[in-house]
Tab-separated table of C-alpha atoms and ligand atoms in Angstrom:
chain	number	residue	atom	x	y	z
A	358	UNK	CA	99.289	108.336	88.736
A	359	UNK	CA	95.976	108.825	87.559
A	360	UNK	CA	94.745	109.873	83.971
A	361	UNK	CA	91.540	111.981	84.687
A	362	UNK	CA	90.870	112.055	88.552
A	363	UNK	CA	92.675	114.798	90.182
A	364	UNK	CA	94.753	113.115	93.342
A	365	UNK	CA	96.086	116.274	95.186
A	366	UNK	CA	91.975	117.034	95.515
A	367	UNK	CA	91.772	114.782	98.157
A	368	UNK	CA	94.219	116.371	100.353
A	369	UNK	CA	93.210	119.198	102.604
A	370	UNK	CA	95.857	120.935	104.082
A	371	UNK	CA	97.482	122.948	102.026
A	372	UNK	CA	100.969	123.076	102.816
A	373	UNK	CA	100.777	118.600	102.137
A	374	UNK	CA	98.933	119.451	99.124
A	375	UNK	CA	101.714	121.916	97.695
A	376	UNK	CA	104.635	119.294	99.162
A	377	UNK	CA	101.920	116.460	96.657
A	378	UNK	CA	102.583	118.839	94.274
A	379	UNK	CA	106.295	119.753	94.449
A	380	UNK	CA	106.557	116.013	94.773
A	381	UNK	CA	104.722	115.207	91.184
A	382	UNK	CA	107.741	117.260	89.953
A	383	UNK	CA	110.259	114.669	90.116
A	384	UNK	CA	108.123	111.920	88.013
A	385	UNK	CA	109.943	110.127	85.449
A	386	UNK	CA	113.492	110.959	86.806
A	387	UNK	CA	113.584	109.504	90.492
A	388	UNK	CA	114.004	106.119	89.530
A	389	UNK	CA	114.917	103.648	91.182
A	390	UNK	CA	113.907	105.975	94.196
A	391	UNK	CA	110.065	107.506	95.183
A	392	UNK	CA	108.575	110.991	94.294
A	393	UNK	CA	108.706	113.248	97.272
A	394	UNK	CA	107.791	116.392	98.290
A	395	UNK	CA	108.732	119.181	100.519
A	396	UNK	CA	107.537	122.197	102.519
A	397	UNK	CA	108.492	124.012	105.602
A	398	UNK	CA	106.216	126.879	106.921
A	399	UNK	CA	106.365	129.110	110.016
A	400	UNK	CA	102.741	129.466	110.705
A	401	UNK	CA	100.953	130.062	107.371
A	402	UNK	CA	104.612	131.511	105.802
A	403	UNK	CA	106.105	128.659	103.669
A	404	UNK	CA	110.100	129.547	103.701
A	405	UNK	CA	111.356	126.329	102.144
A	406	UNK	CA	110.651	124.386	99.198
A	407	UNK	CA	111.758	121.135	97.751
A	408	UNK	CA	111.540	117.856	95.721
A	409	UNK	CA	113.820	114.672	94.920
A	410	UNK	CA	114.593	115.243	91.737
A	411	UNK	CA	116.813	112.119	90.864
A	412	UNK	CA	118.586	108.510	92.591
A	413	UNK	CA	121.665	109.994	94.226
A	414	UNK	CA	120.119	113.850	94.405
A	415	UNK	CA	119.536	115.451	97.908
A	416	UNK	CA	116.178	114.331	99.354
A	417	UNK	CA	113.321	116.829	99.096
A	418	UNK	CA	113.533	117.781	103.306
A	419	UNK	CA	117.262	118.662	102.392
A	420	UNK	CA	116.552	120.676	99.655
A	421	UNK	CA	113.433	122.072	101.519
A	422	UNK	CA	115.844	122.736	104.763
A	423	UNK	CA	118.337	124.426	102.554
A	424	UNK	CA	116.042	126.733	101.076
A	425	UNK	CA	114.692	127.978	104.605
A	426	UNK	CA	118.310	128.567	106.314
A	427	UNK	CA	117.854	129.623	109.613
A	428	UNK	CA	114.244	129.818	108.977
A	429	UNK	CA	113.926	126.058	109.865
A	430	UNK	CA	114.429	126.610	113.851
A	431	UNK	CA	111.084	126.494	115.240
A	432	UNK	CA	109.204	125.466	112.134
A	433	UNK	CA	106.788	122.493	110.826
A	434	UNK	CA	108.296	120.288	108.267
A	435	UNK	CA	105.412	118.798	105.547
A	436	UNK	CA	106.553	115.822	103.694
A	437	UNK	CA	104.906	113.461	101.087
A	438	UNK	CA	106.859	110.595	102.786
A	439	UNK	CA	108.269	109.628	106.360
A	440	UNK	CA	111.333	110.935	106.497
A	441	UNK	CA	114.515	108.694	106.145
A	442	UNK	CA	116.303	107.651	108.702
A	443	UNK	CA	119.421	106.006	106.758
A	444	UNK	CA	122.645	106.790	105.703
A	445	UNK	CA	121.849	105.974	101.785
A	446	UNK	CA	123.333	108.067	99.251
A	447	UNK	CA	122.722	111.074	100.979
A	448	UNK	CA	122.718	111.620	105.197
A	449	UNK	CA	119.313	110.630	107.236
A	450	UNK	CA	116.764	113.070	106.592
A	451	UNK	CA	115.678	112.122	110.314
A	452	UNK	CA	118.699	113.943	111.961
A	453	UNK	CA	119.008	116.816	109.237
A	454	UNK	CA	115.284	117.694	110.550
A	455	UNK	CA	116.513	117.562	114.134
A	456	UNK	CA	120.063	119.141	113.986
A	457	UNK	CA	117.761	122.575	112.065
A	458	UNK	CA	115.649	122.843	114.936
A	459	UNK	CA	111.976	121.764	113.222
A	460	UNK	CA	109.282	121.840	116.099
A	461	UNK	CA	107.018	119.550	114.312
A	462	UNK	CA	106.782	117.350	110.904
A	463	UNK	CA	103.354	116.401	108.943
A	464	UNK	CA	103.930	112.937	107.012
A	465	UNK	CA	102.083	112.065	104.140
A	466	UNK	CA	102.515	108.323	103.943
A	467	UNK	CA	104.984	106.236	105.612
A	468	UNK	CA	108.230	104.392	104.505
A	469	UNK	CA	107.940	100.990	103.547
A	470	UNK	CA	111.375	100.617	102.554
A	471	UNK	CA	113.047	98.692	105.133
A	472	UNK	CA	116.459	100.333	104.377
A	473	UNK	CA	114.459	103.642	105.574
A	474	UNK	CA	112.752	103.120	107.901
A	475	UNK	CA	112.255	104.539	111.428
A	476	UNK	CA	112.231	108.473	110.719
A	477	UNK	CA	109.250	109.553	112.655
A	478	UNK	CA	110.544	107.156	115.773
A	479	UNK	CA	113.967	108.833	115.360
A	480	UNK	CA	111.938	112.468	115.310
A	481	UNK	CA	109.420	111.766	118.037
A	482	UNK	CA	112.689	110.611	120.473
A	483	UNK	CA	114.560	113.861	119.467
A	484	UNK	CA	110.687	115.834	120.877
A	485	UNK	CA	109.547	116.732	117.854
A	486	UNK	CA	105.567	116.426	117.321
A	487	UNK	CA	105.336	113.724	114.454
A	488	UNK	CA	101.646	113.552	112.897
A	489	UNK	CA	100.367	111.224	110.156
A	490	UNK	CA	97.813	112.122	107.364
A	491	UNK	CA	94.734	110.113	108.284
A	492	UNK	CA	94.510	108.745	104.759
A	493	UNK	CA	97.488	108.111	102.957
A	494	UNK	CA	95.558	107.117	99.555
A	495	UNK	CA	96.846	110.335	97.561
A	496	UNK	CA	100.726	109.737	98.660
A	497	UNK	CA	99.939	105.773	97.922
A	498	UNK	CA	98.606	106.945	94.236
A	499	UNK	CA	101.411	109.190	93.602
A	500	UNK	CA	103.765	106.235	94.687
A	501	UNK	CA	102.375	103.159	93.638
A	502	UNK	CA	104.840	102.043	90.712
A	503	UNK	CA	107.801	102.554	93.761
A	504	UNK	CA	105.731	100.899	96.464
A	505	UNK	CA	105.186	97.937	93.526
A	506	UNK	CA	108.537	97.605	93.145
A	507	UNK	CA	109.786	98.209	97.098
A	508	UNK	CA	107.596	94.714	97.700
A	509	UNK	CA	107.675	92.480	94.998
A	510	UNK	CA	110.913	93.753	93.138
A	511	UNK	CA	109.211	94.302	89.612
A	512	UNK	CA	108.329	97.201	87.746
A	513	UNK	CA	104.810	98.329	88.290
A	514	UNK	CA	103.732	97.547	84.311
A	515	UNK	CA	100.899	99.845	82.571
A	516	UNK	CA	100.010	98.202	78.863
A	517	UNK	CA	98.744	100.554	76.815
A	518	UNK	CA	96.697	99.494	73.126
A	519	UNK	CA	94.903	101.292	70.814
A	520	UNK	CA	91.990	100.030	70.004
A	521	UNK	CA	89.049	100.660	67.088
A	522	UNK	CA	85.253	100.467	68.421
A	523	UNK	CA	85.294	97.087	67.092
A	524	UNK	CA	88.333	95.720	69.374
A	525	UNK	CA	91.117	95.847	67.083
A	526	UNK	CA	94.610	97.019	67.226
A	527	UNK	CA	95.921	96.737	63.671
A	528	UNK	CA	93.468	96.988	60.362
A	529	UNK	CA	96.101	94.157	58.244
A	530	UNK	CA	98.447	91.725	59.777
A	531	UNK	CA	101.876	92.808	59.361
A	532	UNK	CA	101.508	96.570	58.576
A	533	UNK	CA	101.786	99.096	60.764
A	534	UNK	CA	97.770	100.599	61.544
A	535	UNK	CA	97.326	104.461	61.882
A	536	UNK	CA	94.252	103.395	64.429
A	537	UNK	CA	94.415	106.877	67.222
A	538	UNK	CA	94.375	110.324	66.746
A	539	UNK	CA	95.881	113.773	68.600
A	540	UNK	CA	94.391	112.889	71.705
A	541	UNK	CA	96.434	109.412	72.236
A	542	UNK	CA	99.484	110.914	71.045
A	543	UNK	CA	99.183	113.647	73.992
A	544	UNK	CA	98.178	110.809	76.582
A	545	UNK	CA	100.697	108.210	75.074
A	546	UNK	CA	103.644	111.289	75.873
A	547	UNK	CA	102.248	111.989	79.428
A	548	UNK	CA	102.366	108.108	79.683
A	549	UNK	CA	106.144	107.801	78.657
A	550	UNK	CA	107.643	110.883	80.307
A	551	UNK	CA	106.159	109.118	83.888
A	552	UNK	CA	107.990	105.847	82.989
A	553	UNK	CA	111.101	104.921	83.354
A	554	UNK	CA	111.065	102.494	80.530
A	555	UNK	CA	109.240	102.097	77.205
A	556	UNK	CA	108.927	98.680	75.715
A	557	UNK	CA	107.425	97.173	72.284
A	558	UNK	CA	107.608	93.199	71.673
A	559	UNK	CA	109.878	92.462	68.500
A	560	UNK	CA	107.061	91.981	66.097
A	561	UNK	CA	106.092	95.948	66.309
A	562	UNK	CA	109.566	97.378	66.850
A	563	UNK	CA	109.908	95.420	63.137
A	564	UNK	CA	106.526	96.506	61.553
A	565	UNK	CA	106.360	100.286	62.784
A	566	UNK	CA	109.830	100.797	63.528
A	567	UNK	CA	108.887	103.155	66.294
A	568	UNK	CA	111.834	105.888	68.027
A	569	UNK	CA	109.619	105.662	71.647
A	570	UNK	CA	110.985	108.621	72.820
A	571	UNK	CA	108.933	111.746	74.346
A	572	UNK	CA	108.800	114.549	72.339
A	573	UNK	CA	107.307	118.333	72.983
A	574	UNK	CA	104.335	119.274	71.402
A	575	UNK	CA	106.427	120.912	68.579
A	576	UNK	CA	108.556	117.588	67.746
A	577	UNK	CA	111.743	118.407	70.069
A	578	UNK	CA	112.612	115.150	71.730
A	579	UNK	CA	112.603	115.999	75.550
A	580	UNK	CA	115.559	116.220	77.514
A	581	UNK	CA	114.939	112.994	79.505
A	582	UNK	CA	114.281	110.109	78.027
A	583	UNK	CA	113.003	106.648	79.520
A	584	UNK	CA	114.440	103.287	78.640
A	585	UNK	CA	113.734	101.929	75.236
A	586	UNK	CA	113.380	98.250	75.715
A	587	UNK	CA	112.600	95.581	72.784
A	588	UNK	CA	111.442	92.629	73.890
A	589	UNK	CA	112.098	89.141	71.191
A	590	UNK	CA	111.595	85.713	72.353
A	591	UNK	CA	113.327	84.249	69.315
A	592	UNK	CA	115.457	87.520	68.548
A	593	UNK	CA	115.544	91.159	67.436
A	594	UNK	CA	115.498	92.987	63.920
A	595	UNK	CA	117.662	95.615	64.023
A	596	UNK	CA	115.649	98.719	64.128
A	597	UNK	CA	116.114	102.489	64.130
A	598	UNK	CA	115.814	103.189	67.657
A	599	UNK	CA	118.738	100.543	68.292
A	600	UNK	CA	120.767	103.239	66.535
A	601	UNK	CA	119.313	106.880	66.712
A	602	UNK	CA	121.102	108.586	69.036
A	603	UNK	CA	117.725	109.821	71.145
A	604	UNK	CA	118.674	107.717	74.188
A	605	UNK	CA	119.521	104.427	75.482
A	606	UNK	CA	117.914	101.411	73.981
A	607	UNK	CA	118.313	97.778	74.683
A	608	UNK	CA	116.883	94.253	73.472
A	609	UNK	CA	115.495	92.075	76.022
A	610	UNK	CA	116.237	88.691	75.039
A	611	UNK	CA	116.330	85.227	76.375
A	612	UNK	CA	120.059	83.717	77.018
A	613	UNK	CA	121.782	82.473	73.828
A	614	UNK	CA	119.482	84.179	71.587
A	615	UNK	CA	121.570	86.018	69.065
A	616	UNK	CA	121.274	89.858	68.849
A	617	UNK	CA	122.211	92.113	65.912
A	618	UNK	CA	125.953	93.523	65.677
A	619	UNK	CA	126.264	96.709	68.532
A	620	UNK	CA	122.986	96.543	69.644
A	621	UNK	CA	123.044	96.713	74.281
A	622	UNK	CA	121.027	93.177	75.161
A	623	UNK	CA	119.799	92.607	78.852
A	624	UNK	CA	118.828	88.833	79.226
A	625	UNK	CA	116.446	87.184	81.187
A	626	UNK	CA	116.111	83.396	81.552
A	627	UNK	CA	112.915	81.999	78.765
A	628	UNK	CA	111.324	79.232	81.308
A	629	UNK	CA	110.661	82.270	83.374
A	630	UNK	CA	108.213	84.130	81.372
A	631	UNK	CA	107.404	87.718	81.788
A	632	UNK	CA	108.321	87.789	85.102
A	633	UNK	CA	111.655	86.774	84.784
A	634	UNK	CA	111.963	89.721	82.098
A	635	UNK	CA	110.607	92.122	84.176
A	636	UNK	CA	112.936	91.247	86.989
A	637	UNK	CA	116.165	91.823	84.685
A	638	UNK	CA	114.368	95.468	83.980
A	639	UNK	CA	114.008	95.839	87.256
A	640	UNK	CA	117.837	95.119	87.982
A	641	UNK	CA	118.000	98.209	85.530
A	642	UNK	CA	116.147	100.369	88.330
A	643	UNK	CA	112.935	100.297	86.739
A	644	UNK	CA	110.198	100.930	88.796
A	645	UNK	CA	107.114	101.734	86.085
A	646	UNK	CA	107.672	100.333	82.810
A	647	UNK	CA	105.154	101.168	79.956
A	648	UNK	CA	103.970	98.473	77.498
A	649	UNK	CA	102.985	99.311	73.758
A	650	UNK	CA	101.448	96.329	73.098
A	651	UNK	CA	99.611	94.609	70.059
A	652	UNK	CA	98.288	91.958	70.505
A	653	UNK	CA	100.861	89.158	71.086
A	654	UNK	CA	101.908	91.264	74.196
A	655	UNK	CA	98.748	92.464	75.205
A	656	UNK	CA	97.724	88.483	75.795
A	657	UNK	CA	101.102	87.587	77.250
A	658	UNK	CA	100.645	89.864	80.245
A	659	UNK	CA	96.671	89.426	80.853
A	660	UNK	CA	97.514	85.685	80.514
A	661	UNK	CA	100.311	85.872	82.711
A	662	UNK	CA	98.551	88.229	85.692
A	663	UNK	CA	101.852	90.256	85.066
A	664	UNK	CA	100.341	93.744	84.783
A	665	UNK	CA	99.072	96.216	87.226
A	666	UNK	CA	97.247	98.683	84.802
A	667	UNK	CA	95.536	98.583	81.208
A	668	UNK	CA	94.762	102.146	79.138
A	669	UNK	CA	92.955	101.937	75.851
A	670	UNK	CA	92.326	104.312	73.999
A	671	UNK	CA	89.951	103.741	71.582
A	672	UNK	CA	89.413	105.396	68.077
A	673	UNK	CA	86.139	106.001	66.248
A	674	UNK	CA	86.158	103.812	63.708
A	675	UNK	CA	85.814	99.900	62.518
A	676	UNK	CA	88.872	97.617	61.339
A	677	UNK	CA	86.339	95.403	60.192
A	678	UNK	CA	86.240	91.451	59.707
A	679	UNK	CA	89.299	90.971	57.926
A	680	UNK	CA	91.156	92.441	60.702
A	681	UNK	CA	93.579	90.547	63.111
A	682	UNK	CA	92.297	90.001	66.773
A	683	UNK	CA	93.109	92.061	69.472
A	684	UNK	CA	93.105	89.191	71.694
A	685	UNK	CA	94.902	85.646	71.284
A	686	UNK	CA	94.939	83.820	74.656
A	687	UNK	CA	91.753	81.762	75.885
A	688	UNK	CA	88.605	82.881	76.519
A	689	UNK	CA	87.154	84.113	80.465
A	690	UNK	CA	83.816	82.709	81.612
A	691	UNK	CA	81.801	79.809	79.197
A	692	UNK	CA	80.188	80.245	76.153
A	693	UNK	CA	77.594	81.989	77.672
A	694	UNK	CA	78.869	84.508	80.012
A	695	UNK	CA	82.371	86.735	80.352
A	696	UNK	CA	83.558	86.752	83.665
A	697	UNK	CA	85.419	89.786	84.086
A	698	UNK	CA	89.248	89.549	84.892
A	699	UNK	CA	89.598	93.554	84.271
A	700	UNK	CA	87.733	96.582	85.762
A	701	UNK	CA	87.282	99.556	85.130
A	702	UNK	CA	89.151	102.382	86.974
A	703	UNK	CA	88.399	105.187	85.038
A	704	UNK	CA	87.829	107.041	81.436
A	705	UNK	CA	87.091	110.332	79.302
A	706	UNK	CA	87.952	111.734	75.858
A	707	UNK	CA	91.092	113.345	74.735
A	708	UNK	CA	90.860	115.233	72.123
A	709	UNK	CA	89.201	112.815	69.193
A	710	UNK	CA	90.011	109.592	71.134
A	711	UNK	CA	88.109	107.990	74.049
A	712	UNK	CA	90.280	105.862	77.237
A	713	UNK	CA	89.400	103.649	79.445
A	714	UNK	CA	91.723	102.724	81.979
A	715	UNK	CA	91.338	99.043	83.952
A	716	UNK	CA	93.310	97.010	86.794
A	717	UNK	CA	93.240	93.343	87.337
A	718	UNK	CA	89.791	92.479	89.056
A	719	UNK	CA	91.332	90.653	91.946
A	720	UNK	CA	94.993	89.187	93.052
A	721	UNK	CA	93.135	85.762	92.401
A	722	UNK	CA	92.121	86.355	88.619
A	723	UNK	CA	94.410	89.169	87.783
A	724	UNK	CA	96.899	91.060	90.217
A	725	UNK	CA	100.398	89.293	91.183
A	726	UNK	CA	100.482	91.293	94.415
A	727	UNK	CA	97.567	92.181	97.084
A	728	UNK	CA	97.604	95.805	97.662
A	729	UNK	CA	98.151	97.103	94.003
B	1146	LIG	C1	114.441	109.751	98.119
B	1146	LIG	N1	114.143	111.069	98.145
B	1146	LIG	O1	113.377	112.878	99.123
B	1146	LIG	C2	113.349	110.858	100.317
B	1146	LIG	C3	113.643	109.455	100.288
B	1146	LIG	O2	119.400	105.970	98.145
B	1146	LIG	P1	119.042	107.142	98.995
B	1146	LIG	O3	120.004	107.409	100.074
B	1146	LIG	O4	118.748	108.364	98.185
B	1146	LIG	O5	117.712	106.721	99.780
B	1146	LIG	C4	116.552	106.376	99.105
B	1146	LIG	C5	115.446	106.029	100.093
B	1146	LIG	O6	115.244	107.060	101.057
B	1146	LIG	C6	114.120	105.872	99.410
B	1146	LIG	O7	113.936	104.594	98.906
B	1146	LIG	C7	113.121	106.195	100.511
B	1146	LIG	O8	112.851	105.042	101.280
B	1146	LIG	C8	113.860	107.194	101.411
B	1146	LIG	N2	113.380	108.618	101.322
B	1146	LIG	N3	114.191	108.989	99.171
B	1146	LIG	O9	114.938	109.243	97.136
B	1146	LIG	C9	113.614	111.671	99.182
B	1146	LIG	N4	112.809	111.443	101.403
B	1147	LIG	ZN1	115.930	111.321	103.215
């Protein structure tokens, strides 16, 4: 997903660009499984719609197919992704499109998923005219936290910090730091309805005692919730959220470190570092997990090339000297020059805040996996 740029301007066609659309729907609840889209059209008519709206729901061409009835025969399926060809949770989407009678199907993107694939050989045997989207980069965007997690098995992680214009992320050690305004509240929502888990490291979950949970504009917490997710390296205090009743929340703790009384622990194994924690979230089916760091976290994962996106969103105004640093891990480049490990992707203003969003500069100073 992107914050500013608009992805579903760079498709053309129209009937892809409403299936990119329909697709978008399903963000925050497919999980572990991708975002897709649906549309079948007779000509310019579109008589079926659909998306996949969660793990273990009919696939969008099903949905799509059912919508159309007989109005399938004879027309041109659009879909974000290759179709399936599996028996998964639900039947192959490949023989579904066949046994309806669809003359032709436009793919987005194919399916990397080796459990999947082989939809569009299936299709193109049964003499149905399979075409690909010259560019997948829009379906790639709209996927890339699945298509993390399809190849390396972990969570594709976005760290979001709020800084003030003189890099700070708290104003006093060890009390919680009104820094942002309206605007990062908006984006910091957007950003947690699209995960599928939220996670703070101990030291915050104990000074701001946050709930993490999206709520509408008006304070209603929203009907789905992602994963709450603590994560202690020496232990847990045992906050609200543990016990609030808005959703599952769990601590994230090495084995044998002791947890408070009834609050859920996952465990990961210490000498693996944050990559052993992220693979126990990703055992949970988490495919785009959502850091609120400070800085102790913030460091841990640019010092550990463990994340795949940074957002800051900056607030106009000076912590001054007194403040803590943002930053705790060693310094890039020599005294005399910064060699970037981050760069920039993108940025605007919300509302009273700026953001700037940035990706690891290279798989050999900052991604864990080529490609992302
Ligand atoms: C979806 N929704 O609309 C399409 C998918 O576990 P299953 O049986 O639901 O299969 C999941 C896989 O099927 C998924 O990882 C992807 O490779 C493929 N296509 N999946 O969840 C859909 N078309
Ligand atoms: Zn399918």
């Amino acid at each position: 997903m992107r914050v500013f740029d608009d992805v579903a301007s760079l498709i053309h066609d129209p009937m892809l660009k409403r299936a990119f659309e329909l697709a978008e729907m399903g963000r925050g609840t497919t999980s572990p499984n991708p975002l897709v889209g649906c549309v079948i059209a007779q000509d310019e008519e579109i008589v079926g719609e659909g998306y996949h709206s969660y793990a273990g729901g009919p696939h969008a061409e099903a949905v799509a197919l059912a919508q159309a009835g007989p109005r399938a025969a004879g027309a041109t399926a659009y879909v974000t992704l290759e179709p399936c060809n599996h028996f998964g949770k639900t039947p192959p989407c490949s023989e579904t499109l066949v046994s309806r009678g669809i003359a032709g199907v436009v793919i987005g993107m194919s399916d990397p998923n080796p459990v999947a694939v082989g939809g569009s050989v299936r299709l193109r045997e049964a003499g149905i005219e399979v075409e690909f989207e010259v560019d997948p980069t829009p379906y790639e965007i709209q996927n890339e936290a699945w298509l993390h997690f399809v190849r390396s098995g972990r969570p594709f992680v976005q760290v979001k910090t709020a800084v003030t214009l003189d890099g700070h992320a708290q104003i006093e050690h060890g009390r919680r730091s009104a820094i942002t305004g309206d605007g990062a509240r908006s984006l910091t929502m957007r950003l947690r309805s699209a995960a599928d888990a939220v996670m703070v490291g101990a030291s915050t979950a104990e000074i701001d005692d946050p709930a993490l949970v999206v709520r509408a504009p008006d304070g209603t917490p929203a009907a789905h919730q992602p994963l709450r997710v603590v994560l202690g390296r020496s232990g847990v205090a045992d906050c609200t959220l543990f016990n609030d009743g808005l959703g599952r929340a769990v601590a994230l703790l090495p084995e044998g470190v002791e947890s408070p009384a009834g609050v859920e622990v996952v465990r990961f194994d210490a000498a693996g570092g944050l990559d052993a924690a992220l693979a126990a979230l990703a055992e949970l089916g988490v495919t785009r997990l959502l850091v609120e760091a400070g800085p102790g976290l913030l460091s841990a994962f640019i010092e550990e090339k463990m994340a795949q996106e940074f957002v800051f969103i900056h607030a106009g105004g000076f912590a001054g000297s007194e403040a803590p640093p943002l930053y705790v891990g060693s310094k890039d480049g020599d005294s005399a020059a910064i060699v970037p490990v981050l760069e920039p992707v993108e940025s605007g203003i919300i509302g009273s805040d700026a953001v700037s969003v940035w990706r690891p500069v290279s798989p050999d100073t900052g991604g864990n996996e080529k490609g992302d």
